CSV table of N, CA, C and O in Angstrom, one decimal:
chain,number,residue,atom,x,y,z
N,336,MET,N,0.1,-1.2,0.0
N,336,MET,CA,0.0,0.3,0.6
N,336,MET,C,0.7,1.2,0.1
N,336,MET,O,1.6,1.6,0.1
N,337,THR,N,0.3,1.9,-0.9
N,337,THR,CA,1.4,3.4,-1.1
N,337,THR,C,1.0,4.5,0.3
N,337,THR,O,-0.5,4.7,0.2
N,338,THR,N,1.6,4.8,0.9
N,338,THR,CA,2.0,6.2,2.2
N,338,THR,C,1.6,6.8,2.4
N,338,THR,O,2.4,7.9,0.5
N,339,ARG,N,1.1,8.1,1.9
N,339,ARG,CA,0.9,8.8,1.4
N,339,ARG,C,1.4,10.1,2.7
N,339,ARG,O,0.6,10.0,4.2
N,340,LEU,N,2.1,11.1,2.7
N,340,LEU,CA,2.3,12.3,3.9
N,340,LEU,C,2.4,13.5,3.5
N,340,LEU,O,1.7,13.9,2.8
N,341,GLU,N,2.1,14.2,4.5
N,341,GLU,CA,1.4,15.7,4.1
N,341,GLU,C,2.0,16.7,4.3
N,341,GLU,O,2.1,16.8,5.6
N,342,VAL,N,3.2,17.6,3.7
N,342,VAL,CA,3.8,18.8,3.8
N,342,VAL,C,3.6,19.4,5.5
N,342,VAL,O,2.2,20.0,4.8
N,343,THR,N,3.4,20.2,6.2
N,343,THR,CA,2.5,20.9,7.5
N,343,THR,C,3.3,22.4,7.0
N,343,THR,O,2.7,22.6,8.3
N,344,SER,N,4.8,21.9,7.4
N,344,SER,CA,5.4,23.6,7.2
N,344,SER,C,6.6,23.4,6.3
N,344,SER,O,7.2,22.4,6.2
N,345,SER,N,6.6,24.7,5.9
N,345,SER,CA,8.6,25.0,5.8
N,345,SER,C,9.6,25.8,6.4
N,345,SER,O,8.1,27.1,6.5
N,346,ALA,N,10.3,25.5,6.1
N,346,ALA,CA,11.6,27.0,6.4
N,346,ALA,C,12.2,27.9,5.3
N,346,ALA,O,12.5,26.1,4.7
N,347,SER,N,12.7,28.5,5.1
N,347,SER,CA,13.2,29.4,3.7
N,347,SER,C,14.9,29.2,4.1
N,347,SER,O,15.3,29.8,5.4
N,348,GLY,N,16.0,29.0,3.8
N,348,GLY,CA,17.3,28.7,4.4
N,348,GLY,C,17.8,30.2,2.6
N,348,GLY,O,16.9,30.3,1.7
N,349,ASP,N,19.4,29.8,2.6
N,349,ASP,CA,19.9,31.4,1.9
N,349,ASP,C,19.3,30.1,0.2
N,349,ASP,O,19.3,30.6,-0.6
N,350,ASP,N,19.4,28.9,0.9
N,350,ASP,CA,19.4,28.2,-1.5
N,350,ASP,C,18.3,26.9,-1.3
N,350,ASP,O,19.0,26.0,-1.9
N,351,PHE,N,18.3,27.6,0.4
N,351,PHE,CA,17.2,25.6,0.4
N,351,PHE,C,15.8,26.4,0.6
N,351,PHE,O,15.8,27.9,1.7
N,352,ILE,N,15.1,25.4,1.2
N,352,ILE,CA,13.9,25.1,1.3
N,352,ILE,C,13.3,24.1,1.6
N,352,ILE,O,13.7,23.0,1.0
N,353,GLN,N,13.0,24.0,3.1
N,353,GLN,CA,12.8,22.1,4.1
N,353,GLN,C,12.1,22.9,4.2
N,353,GLN,O,11.0,23.4,4.8
N,354,PHE,N,10.9,21.3,3.8
N,354,PHE,CA,9.4,21.2,4.2
N,354,PHE,C,10.1,19.7,5.3
N,354,PHE,O,10.3,19.0,5.4
N,355,THR,N,8.1,20.1,5.9
N,355,THR,CA,8.5,18.9,7.1
N,355,THR,C,7.0,18.7,7.3
N,355,THR,O,5.8,19.5,6.9
N,356,CYS,N,6.7,17.0,7.5
N,356,CYS,CA,5.5,15.8,7.5
N,356,CYS,C,6.2,16.1,9.1
N,356,CYS,O,7.4,15.0,9.2
N,357,LYS,N,5.1,15.7,9.5
N,357,LYS,CA,4.9,15.2,11.1
N,357,LYS,C,4.7,13.6,11.9
N,357,LYS,O,4.1,13.5,12.6
N,358,SER,N,4.4,13.3,10.0
N,358,SER,CA,3.9,12.4,10.1
N,358,SER,C,4.5,10.6,10.5
N,358,SER,O,5.5,11.4,10.4
N,359,ASP,N,4.0,9.4,11.2
N,359,ASP,CA,5.0,8.8,11.7
N,359,ASP,C,4.7,8.2,11.1
N,359,ASP,O,4.7,6.0,11.5
N,360,THR,N,4.1,7.1,10.0
N,360,THR,CA,3.4,5.7,9.4
N,360,THR,C,4.8,5.6,8.3
N,360,THR,O,3.9,4.3,8.2
N,361,VAL,N,5.8,6.0,8.5
N,361,VAL,CA,6.3,5.3,8.0
N,361,VAL,C,7.3,4.6,8.4
N,361,VAL,O,8.3,5.6,8.9
N,362,PRO,N,8.1,3.3,8.7
N,362,PRO,CA,8.5,2.3,9.7
N,362,PRO,C,10.2,2.7,9.7
N,362,PRO,O,10.9,3.8,8.9
N,363,THR,N,10.9,3.2,10.9
N,363,THR,CA,12.4,3.8,11.1
N,363,THR,C,13.2,2.5,9.7
N,363,THR,O,14.4,3.3,9.7
N,364,GLU,N,13.3,1.7,9.9
N,364,GLU,CA,13.7,0.5,9.0
N,364,GLU,C,13.7,1.0,7.6
N,364,GLU,O,14.5,1.0,7.5
N,365,VAL,N,12.2,1.6,7.0
N,365,VAL,CA,12.7,1.5,5.8
N,365,VAL,C,13.0,2.2,5.1
N,365,VAL,O,13.8,3.6,5.8
N,366,GLU,N,13.4,3.1,4.3
N,366,GLU,CA,15.1,3.0,4.0
N,366,GLU,C,14.5,3.9,2.7
N,366,GLU,O,13.7,3.7,1.5
N,367,LEU,N,14.7,5.9,3.0
N,367,LEU,CA,13.8,6.2,1.4
N,367,LEU,C,14.7,7.0,1.0
N,367,LEU,O,15.6,7.0,0.5
N,368,GLN,N,14.3,7.0,-0.5
N,368,GLN,CA,14.9,8.0,-1.9
N,368,GLN,C,14.6,8.3,-2.7
N,368,GLN,O,13.4,8.5,-2.9
N,369,PRO,N,14.6,9.6,-3.1
N,369,PRO,CA,14.5,10.6,-4.2
N,369,PRO,C,14.6,9.6,-4.9
N,369,PRO,O,15.0,9.2,-5.8
N,370,SER,N,13.0,9.8,-5.8
N,370,SER,CA,12.6,9.2,-7.6
N,370,SER,C,13.1,9.8,-8.1
N,370,SER,O,13.2,10.2,-9.5
N,371,GLY,N,13.2,11.5,-7.9
N,371,GLY,CA,12.6,12.7,-9.0
N,371,GLY,C,11.9,12.8,-9.4
N,371,GLY,O,12.0,13.8,-10.5
N,372,GLN,N,10.7,12.3,-9.5
N,372,GLN,CA,8.9,12.5,-10.5
N,372,GLN,C,8.3,13.4,-9.3
N,372,GLN,O,7.7,12.9,-7.8
N,373,VAL,N,7.8,14.5,-10.0
N,373,VAL,CA,6.2,15.4,-8.9
N,373,VAL,C,5.2,14.4,-10.2
N,373,VAL,O,5.0,14.5,-10.9
N,374,LEU,N,4.1,14.6,-10.0
N,374,LEU,CA,2.3,14.4,-9.9
N,374,LEU,C,1.0,15.0,-9.0
N,374,LEU,O,2.1,15.6,-8.6
N,375,VAL,N,0.7,15.3,-10.7
N,375,VAL,CA,-0.5,16.3,-9.4
N,375,VAL,C,-1.5,15.6,-9.3
N,375,VAL,O,-2.2,14.2,-10.1
N,376,ASP,N,-2.3,15.9,-7.8
N,376,ASP,CA,-3.1,15.7,-7.7
N,376,ASP,C,-3.7,16.8,-7.8
N,376,ASP,O,-4.7,16.8,-6.5
N,377,SER,N,-5.2,17.1,-9.1
N,377,SER,CA,-6.5,17.2,-8.7
N,377,SER,C,-6.9,17.7,-8.1
N,377,SER,O,-7.8,18.9,-8.1
N,378,ASP,N,-7.9,16.3,-7.2
N,378,ASP,CA,-8.7,16.8,-6.4
N,378,ASP,C,-8.5,16.6,-5.3
N,378,ASP,O,-9.1,17.6,-5.1
N,379,SER,N,-7.3,16.9,-4.7
N,379,SER,CA,-6.7,17.2,-3.8
N,379,SER,C,-5.8,19.1,-3.6
N,379,SER,O,-5.4,19.7,-2.6
N,380,GLN,N,-6.0,19.0,-5.3
N,380,GLN,CA,-4.4,19.9,-5.3
N,380,GLN,C,-3.9,20.3,-4.8
N,380,GLN,O,-3.8,21.5,-4.5
N,381,SER,N,-2.3,19.6,-4.9
N,381,SER,CA,-2.0,19.3,-5.1
N,381,SER,C,-0.8,18.1,-5.2
N,381,SER,O,-1.4,18.7,-6.5
N,382,PHE,N,0.2,19.1,-6.0
N,382,PHE,CA,2.0,17.9,-6.5
N,382,PHE,C,1.6,17.3,-5.5
N,382,PHE,O,2.5,17.6,-3.6
N,383,ILE,N,2.4,16.5,-5.5
N,383,ILE,CA,2.8,14.6,-5.0
N,383,ILE,C,4.6,13.9,-5.6
N,383,ILE,O,5.3,14.0,-6.7
N,384,TYR,N,5.6,14.2,-4.6
N,384,TYR,CA,6.6,14.5,-4.6
N,384,TYR,C,6.3,12.9,-4.6
N,384,TYR,O,6.2,12.5,-3.4
N,385,ILE,N,7.1,11.8,-5.4
N,385,ILE,CA,7.0,10.0,-4.6
N,385,ILE,C,8.8,10.0,-4.7
N,385,ILE,O,10.1,10.7,-4.8
N,386,LEU,N,8.1,9.0,-3.1
N,386,LEU,CA,10.2,9.2,-2.5
N,386,LEU,C,9.7,7.2,-2.8
N,386,LEU,O,8.4,6.1,-2.2
N,387,ASP,N,10.7,6.9,-3.0
N,387,ASP,CA,10.7,4.9,-3.1
N,387,ASP,C,11.4,4.1,-2.1
N,387,ASP,O,12.0,4.8,-1.3
N,388,SER,N,10.5,3.4,-1.4
N,388,SER,CA,11.1,2.9,-0.5
N,388,SER,C,11.3,1.3,-0.6
N,388,SER,O,11.2,1.3,-1.9
N,389,SER,N,11.9,0.5,-0.4
N,389,SER,CA,12.8,-1.0,-0.6
N,389,SER,C,11.3,-1.9,-1.6
N,389,SER,O,11.1,-2.3,-2.4
N,390,ASP,N,9.7,-1.3,-0.4
N,390,ASP,CA,8.6,-1.9,-0.7
N,390,ASP,C,7.0,-1.7,-1.3
N,390,ASP,O,6.9,-2.1,-1.7
N,391,ASP,N,8.4,-0.4,-2.0
N,391,ASP,CA,5.9,0.4,-2.3
N,391,ASP,C,7.0,2.0,-2.5
N,391,ASP,O,7.8,2.2,-2.6
N,392,PHE,N,5.5,3.2,-2.7
N,392,PHE,CA,6.4,3.9,-2.1
N,392,PHE,C,5.9,5.0,-1.8
N,392,PHE,O,4.5,4.6,-1.3
N,393,VAL,N,6.4,5.9,-1.2
N,393,VAL,CA,5.9,7.0,0.1
N,393,VAL,C,5.1,8.9,-1.1
N,393,VAL,O,6.2,9.5,-1.8
N,394,TYR,N,4.4,9.4,-1.0
N,394,TYR,CA,3.7,9.8,-1.4
N,394,TYR,C,4.0,10.9,-0.9
N,394,TYR,O,3.1,11.4,0.9
N,395,VAL,N,4.5,12.2,-1.6
N,395,VAL,CA,4.6,13.4,-0.4
N,395,VAL,C,4.1,14.9,-0.8
N,395,VAL,O,4.4,15.3,-2.3
N,396,SER,N,2.8,15.3,-0.6
N,396,SER,CA,1.5,16.0,-0.9
N,396,SER,C,1.9,17.1,-0.4
N,396,SER,O,2.4,17.1,1.4
N,397,PHE,N,1.9,18.5,-1.7
N,397,PHE,CA,1.5,20.1,-1.1
N,397,PHE,C,1.1,20.2,-1.2
N,397,PHE,O,1.0,20.0,-3.0
N,398,SER,N,-0.1,20.3,-0.3
N,398,SER,CA,-1.1,21.1,-1.1
N,398,SER,C,-1.0,22.6,-1.4
N,398,SER,O,0.2,23.7,-0.9
N,399,LYS,N,-2.3,23.6,-1.7
N,399,LYS,CA,-2.3,24.5,-2.0
N,399,LYS,C,-1.0,25.5,-1.2
N,399,LYS,O,-1.4,26.8,-1.5
N,400,GLU,N,-1.8,25.6,-0.3
N,400,GLU,CA,-1.3,25.8,1.6
N,400,GLU,C,0.3,26.1,1.5
N,400,GLU,O,0.9,26.9,1.9
N,401,HIS,N,1.4,25.2,0.6
N,401,HIS,CA,2.4,25.1,0.5
N,401,HIS,C,3.6,25.9,-0.6
N,401,HIS,O,4.1,26.1,-1.1
N,402,TRP,N,2.8,26.0,-2.2
N,402,TRP,CA,2.2,26.4,-3.1
N,402,TRP,C,2.9,27.2,-3.1
N,402,TRP,O,4.2,27.9,-4.0
N,403,GLY,N,3.0,28.6,-2.2
N,403,GLY,CA,4.3,30.4,-2.9
N,403,GLY,C,5.9,29.8,-1.8
N,403,GLY,O,6.1,30.4,-2.7
N,404,ALA,N,5.9,28.9,-1.0
N,404,ALA,CA,7.3,27.9,-1.0
N,404,ALA,C,7.5,27.0,-2.2
N,404,ALA,O,9.4,27.8,-2.3
N,405,LEU,N,6.6,26.4,-2.8
N,405,LEU,CA,7.1,25.9,-3.6
N,405,LEU,C,7.1,27.5,-5.4
N,405,LEU,O,8.8,26.9,-6.2
N,406,LYS,N,6.4,28.1,-5.2
N,406,LYS,CA,7.3,29.9,-6.3
N,406,LYS,C,8.2,29.7,-6.0
N,406,LYS,O,9.5,30.4,-6.6
N,407,ASP,N,9.0,30.2,-4.8
N,407,ASP,CA,9.8,30.6,-4.3
N,407,ASP,C,11.1,29.5,-4.4
N,407,ASP,O,11.9,29.6,-5.3
N,408,ILE,N,11.2,28.4,-4.9
N,408,ILE,CA,11.4,26.5,-5.6
N,408,ILE,C,12.1,27.7,-6.9
N,408,ILE,O,12.9,27.8,-7.4
N,409,ILE,N,11.1,27.5,-8.2
N,409,ILE,CA,11.6,28.2,-9.2
N,409,ILE,C,12.0,29.2,-9.0
N,409,ILE,O,12.8,29.3,-10.1
N,410,ASP,N,11.0,30.0,-8.4
N,410,ASP,CA,11.3,31.8,-8.4
N,410,ASP,C,13.6,32.1,-8.4
N,410,ASP,O,13.8,33.2,-9.2
N,411,LYS,N,13.4,31.5,-7.1
N,411,LYS,CA,14.9,32.3,-6.9
N,411,LYS,C,16.1,30.8,-5.9
N,411,LYS,O,16.6,30.5,-6.2
N,412,SER,N,15.3,29.4,-7.4
N,412,SER,CA,16.6,28.1,-7.5
N,412,SER,C,16.2,28.2,-6.6
N,412,SER,O,17.9,27.0,-6.4
N,413,LYS,N,15.9,27.6,-5.9
N,413,LYS,CA,16.6,26.6,-4.5
N,413,LYS,C,16.2,25.2,-4.3
N,413,LYS,O,15.7,24.3,-4.6
N,414,GLU,N,17.1,25.0,-3.3
N,414,GLU,CA,17.3,23.0,-3.3
N,414,GLU,C,15.7,23.0,-2.2
N,414,GLU,O,15.6,23.7,-1.5
N,415,VAL,N,15.2,21.9,-2.6
N,415,VAL,CA,14.6,21.4,-2.0
N,415,VAL,C,14.4,19.8,-1.4
N,415,VAL,O,15.7,19.0,-1.1
N,416,LYS,N,14.2,20.2,0.6
N,416,LYS,CA,14.5,19.2,1.6
N,416,LYS,C,13.5,18.6,3.0
N,416,LYS,O,12.1,19.5,2.5
N,417,LEU,N,13.6,17.5,2.3
N,417,LEU,CA,13.0,17.0,3.8
N,417,LEU,C,12.7,16.4,4.8
N,417,LEU,O,13.5,15.6,4.5
N,418,GLU,N,12.3,16.3,5.7
N,418,GLU,CA,12.1,16.3,7.2
N,418,GLU,C,11.2,15.5,7.4
N,418,GLU,O,9.8,15.8,7.3
N,419,THR,N,11.4,14.1,7.7
N,419,THR,CA,10.3,13.2,8.1
N,419,THR,C,10.4,12.9,8.9
N,419,THR,O,12.0,12.8,9.7
N,420,PRO,N,9.6,12.1,10.8
N,420,PRO,CA,10.3,11.7,11.9
N,420,PRO,C,11.4,10.2,11.1
N,420,PRO,O,10.1,9.7,10.8
N,421,ASN,N,11.6,10.0,12.0
N,421,ASN,CA,12.6,8.7,12.2
N,421,ASN,C,13.0,8.6,10.8
N,421,ASN,O,13.6,7.6,10.8
N,422,HIS,N,13.4,9.9,10.1
N,422,HIS,CA,14.4,9.5,9.2
N,422,HIS,C,15.1,10.9,8.9
N,422,HIS,O,14.8,11.4,8.9
N,423,PRO,N,16.5,10.7,7.8
N,423,PRO,CA,17.2,11.9,7.8
N,423,PRO,C,16.7,12.8,7.0
N,423,PRO,O,16.2,12.3,5.9
N,424,THR,N,17.4,13.9,7.2
N,424,THR,CA,16.7,14.8,6.3
N,424,THR,C,17.0,14.4,5.0
N,424,THR,O,17.9,13.7,4.7
N,425,LEU,N,16.4,14.5,3.3
N,425,LEU,CA,17.0,14.7,2.6
N,425,LEU,C,16.1,15.6,1.1
N,425,LEU,O,15.9,15.8,2.1
N,426,VAL,N,17.0,15.1,0.4
N,426,VAL,CA,17.4,16.2,-1.1
N,426,VAL,C,16.7,16.3,-2.0
N,426,VAL,O,16.8,14.7,-2.2
N,427,LEU,N,15.2,16.5,-2.6
N,427,LEU,CA,14.3,16.2,-3.4
N,427,LEU,C,14.6,16.4,-5.0
N,427,LEU,O,14.4,17.9,-5.2
N,428,GLU,N,15.5,15.6,-5.8
N,428,GLU,CA,16.9,16.0,-6.6
N,428,GLU,C,14.8,15.8,-7.7
N,428,GLU,O,13.9,15.5,-7.7
N,429,CYS,N,14.9,16.5,-8.5
N,429,CYS,CA,14.4,16.7,-10.1
N,429,CYS,C,13.3,18.1,-9.6
N,429,CYS,O,12.8,17.8,-10.0
N,430,PHE,N,13.6,18.2,-8.3
N,430,PHE,CA,11.9,19.1,-8.1
N,430,PHE,C,12.1,19.7,-8.8
N,430,PHE,O,10.0,20.1,-9.3
N,431,LYS,N,12.9,20.3,-9.3
N,431,LYS,CA,12.2,21.8,-9.7
N,431,LYS,C,11.5,21.7,-10.9
N,431,LYS,O,11.0,22.5,-12.0
N,432,PRO,N,12.9,21.3,-11.8
N,432,PRO,CA,12.1,21.0,-12.8
N,432,PRO,C,11.0,19.8,-13.7
N,432,PRO,O,10.2,20.3,-14.0
N,433,GLU,N,10.6,19.0,-12.4
N,433,GLU,CA,9.8,18.5,-12.4
N,433,GLU,C,8.8,19.2,-12.0
N,433,GLU,O,7.6,19.3,-13.2
N,434,LEU,N,8.6,20.3,-11.4
N,434,LEU,CA,7.5,21.1,-11.2
N,434,LEU,C,7.4,22.5,-12.2
N,434,LEU,O,5.7,23.3,-12.9
N,435,GLU,N,8.1,22.6,-12.7
N,435,GLU,CA,8.6,23.8,-13.4
N,435,GLU,C,7.4,23.0,-15.1
N,435,GLU,O,7.0,23.9,-16.1
N,436,TYR,N,8.2,21.9,-15.2
N,436,TYR,CA,7.6,22.0,-16.4
N,436,TYR,C,5.8,21.1,-16.3
N,436,TYR,O,4.9,21.1,-17.5
N,437,LEU,N,4.8,20.2,-15.2
N,437,LEU,CA,3.5,20.6,-14.6
N,437,LEU,C,2.8,21.4,-15.1
N,437,LEU,O,2.6,21.6,-14.6
N,438,ILE,N,3.8,23.2,-14.3
N,438,ILE,CA,3.2,23.8,-13.7
N,438,ILE,C,2.9,24.7,-15.5
N,438,ILE,O,1.7,25.2,-16.0
N,439,GLU,N,4.0,24.4,-16.3
N,439,GLU,CA,3.8,24.8,-17.9
N,439,GLU,C,2.5,23.8,-18.6
N,439,GLU,O,1.4,25.0,-19.0
N,440,ASN,N,2.5,22.8,-18.2
N,440,ASN,CA,0.8,22.3,-19.0
N,440,ASN,C,0.1,22.5,-18.4
N,440,ASN,O,-1.2,22.3,-18.6
N,441,ILE,N,-0.1,22.3,-17.2
N,441,ILE,CA,-1.6,22.9,-16.6
N,441,ILE,C,-2.2,24.0,-16.9
N,441,ILE,O,-3.3,23.9,-16.8
N,442,LYS,N,-0.7,25.4,-16.5
N,442,LYS,CA,-1.3,27.1,-17.1
N,442,LYS,C,-2.1,26.1,-18.9
N,442,LYS,O,-1.8,26.0,-20.1
N,443,GLY,N,-4.2,26.8,-19.1
N,443,GLY,CA,-4.7,27.1,-19.3
N,443,GLY,C,-5.5,25.6,-20.4
N,443,GLY,O,-5.8,25.1,-21.2
N,444,ASN,N,-5.0,25.1,-19.3
N,444,ASN,CA,-5.6,22.9,-19.2
N,444,ASN,C,-5.7,23.1,-18.6
N,444,ASN,O,-6.1,22.6,-17.7
N,445,ALA,N,-7.7,22.7,-19.7
N,445,ALA,CA,-9.1,22.6,-18.4
N,445,ALA,C,-8.4,21.0,-18.3
N,445,ALA,O,-9.8,20.6,-17.1
N,446,ASN,N,-7.3,20.0,-19.2
N,446,ASN,CA,-8.1,18.2,-18.8
N,446,ASN,C,-7.2,18.3,-16.9
N,446,ASN,O,-7.3,16.9,-16.5
N,447,TYR,N,-6.5,19.3,-16.0
N,447,TYR,CA,-5.9,18.8,-14.7
N,447,TYR,C,-7.3,19.5,-13.8
N,447,TYR,O,-7.3,19.8,-12.4
N,448,GLY,N,-8.7,19.7,-15.3
N,448,GLY,CA,-9.3,20.1,-13.6
N,448,GLY,C,-9.7,21.6,-13.6
N,448,GLY,O,-9.2,22.0,-13.4
N,449,ASN,N,-10.8,22.0,-13.5
N,449,ASN,CA,-10.7,24.2,-13.8
N,449,ASN,C,-10.4,24.9,-12.9
N,449,ASN,O,-9.5,25.4,-12.9
N,450,GLU,N,-10.4,24.2,-10.9
N,450,GLU,CA,-10.1,24.8,-10.1
N,450,GLU,C,-8.9,24.3,-10.4
N,450,GLU,O,-8.5,25.7,-9.7
N,451,MET,N,-8.2,23.3,-10.5
N,451,MET,CA,-6.7,23.0,-10.1
N,451,MET,C,-5.7,24.6,-11.1
N,451,MET,O,-5.2,24.8,-11.2
N,452,MET,N,-6.5,24.3,-12.3
N,452,MET,CA,-6.5,25.1,-13.3
N,452,MET,C,-5.9,26.5,-13.3
N,452,MET,O,-4.5,27.4,-13.2
N,453,LYS,N,-6.7,26.5,-12.8
N,453,LYS,CA,-7.4,28.3,-12.4
N,453,LYS,C,-6.5,28.5,-11.1
N,453,LYS,O,-5.3,29.6,-10.4
N,454,SER,N,-5.7,27.7,-10.3
N,454,SER,CA,-5.3,27.7,-9.1
N,454,SER,C,-4.1,27.8,-9.1
N,454,SER,O,-3.5,28.7,-8.8
N,455,VAL,N,-3.2,27.3,-10.1
N,455,VAL,CA,-1.7,26.9,-10.5
N,455,VAL,C,-1.7,28.6,-11.7
N,455,VAL,O,-0.4,29.1,-10.8
N,456,GLU,N,-2.1,28.7,-12.3
N,456,GLU,CA,-1.9,29.9,-12.8
N,456,GLU,C,-2.6,31.1,-11.8
N,456,GLU,O,-1.6,32.2,-12.2
N,457,SER,N,-3.3,31.2,-10.8
N,457,SER,CA,-3.0,31.9,-9.9
N,457,SER,C,-1.6,32.9,-9.4
N,457,SER,O,-1.1,33.3,-9.2
N,458,VAL,N,-1.5,31.2,-8.7
N,458,VAL,CA,0.1,31.0,-8.2
N,458,VAL,C,1.4,32.1,-8.1
N,458,VAL,O,2.1,31.7,-8.0
N,459,PHE,N,1.4,30.6,-9.9
N,459,PHE,CA,2.3,30.6,-9.8
N,459,PHE,C,2.6,30.9,-11.0
N,459,PHE,O,3.4,32.4,-11.9
N,460,PHE,N,1.6,31.8,-12.2
N,460,PHE,CA,1.7,32.6,-12.5
N,460,PHE,C,0.9,34.8,-12.3
N,460,PHE,O,0.8,35.3,-13.3
N,461,ASN,N,1.0,34.6,-10.9
N,461,ASN,CA,0.0,35.6,-11.2
N,461,ASN,C,-1.2,35.9,-10.9
N,461,ASN,O,-1.2,37.5,-11.5
N,462,GLU,N,-2.2,35.1,-12.2
N,462,GLU,CA,-2.9,36.0,-13.1
N,462,GLU,C,-4.4,34.8,-11.7
N,462,GLU,O,-4.9,34.6,-11.0
N,463,GLU,N,-5.2,36.9,-11.9
N,463,GLU,CA,-6.4,36.9,-11.1
N,463,GLU,C,-6.9,35.1,-11.4
N,463,GLU,O,-7.4,35.2,-12.2
N,464,GLN,N,-7.9,34.5,-10.6
N,464,GLN,CA,-8.6,34.0,-10.1
N,464,GLN,C,-10.4,34.7,-10.9
N,464,GLN,O,-10.2,34.9,-9.6
N,465,ILE,N,-10.9,34.3,-11.8
N,465,ILE,CA,-12.1,34.8,-11.5
N,465,ILE,C,-13.0,33.8,-11.3
N,465,ILE,O,-13.8,32.4,-12.5
N,466,ASP,N,-14.0,34.1,-10.4
N,466,ASP,CA,-15.2,33.4,-9.8
N,466,ASP,C,-16.3,33.1,-11.8
N,466,ASP,O,-16.8,33.8,-11.0
N,467,GLU,N,-17.0,32.1,-11.5
N,467,GLU,CA,-17.6,32.5,-12.8
N,467,GLU,C,-18.9,32.4,-11.4
N,467,GLU,O,-19.5,31.6,-10.9
């Protein structure tokens, strides 16, 4: 079964942004490795970074409330780090180019759902949302 971790906070350094997940659902003996892949969860309006473990995947969910920090990653070319309980801090490889690719594809593309498209345009492209 795939485990999903929700990002709960972020802190910015000079050249990185560190996100924190408070969940302890991933056992300490499981080694987590960055996959370099980011997905979209349109239903939850979140971006998902995939971590590999020995027997499954762990999805790290970046909900809309953390998108300002994601925009800083793109605008300021910051490294992305993840802190989870019981595991060492991970550098989330390829996060920036993967995120950039996705947001470019979502812009003007209702295939991701109108709400996701409007939210991405509003945050990442500074376009105002117009309620219909």
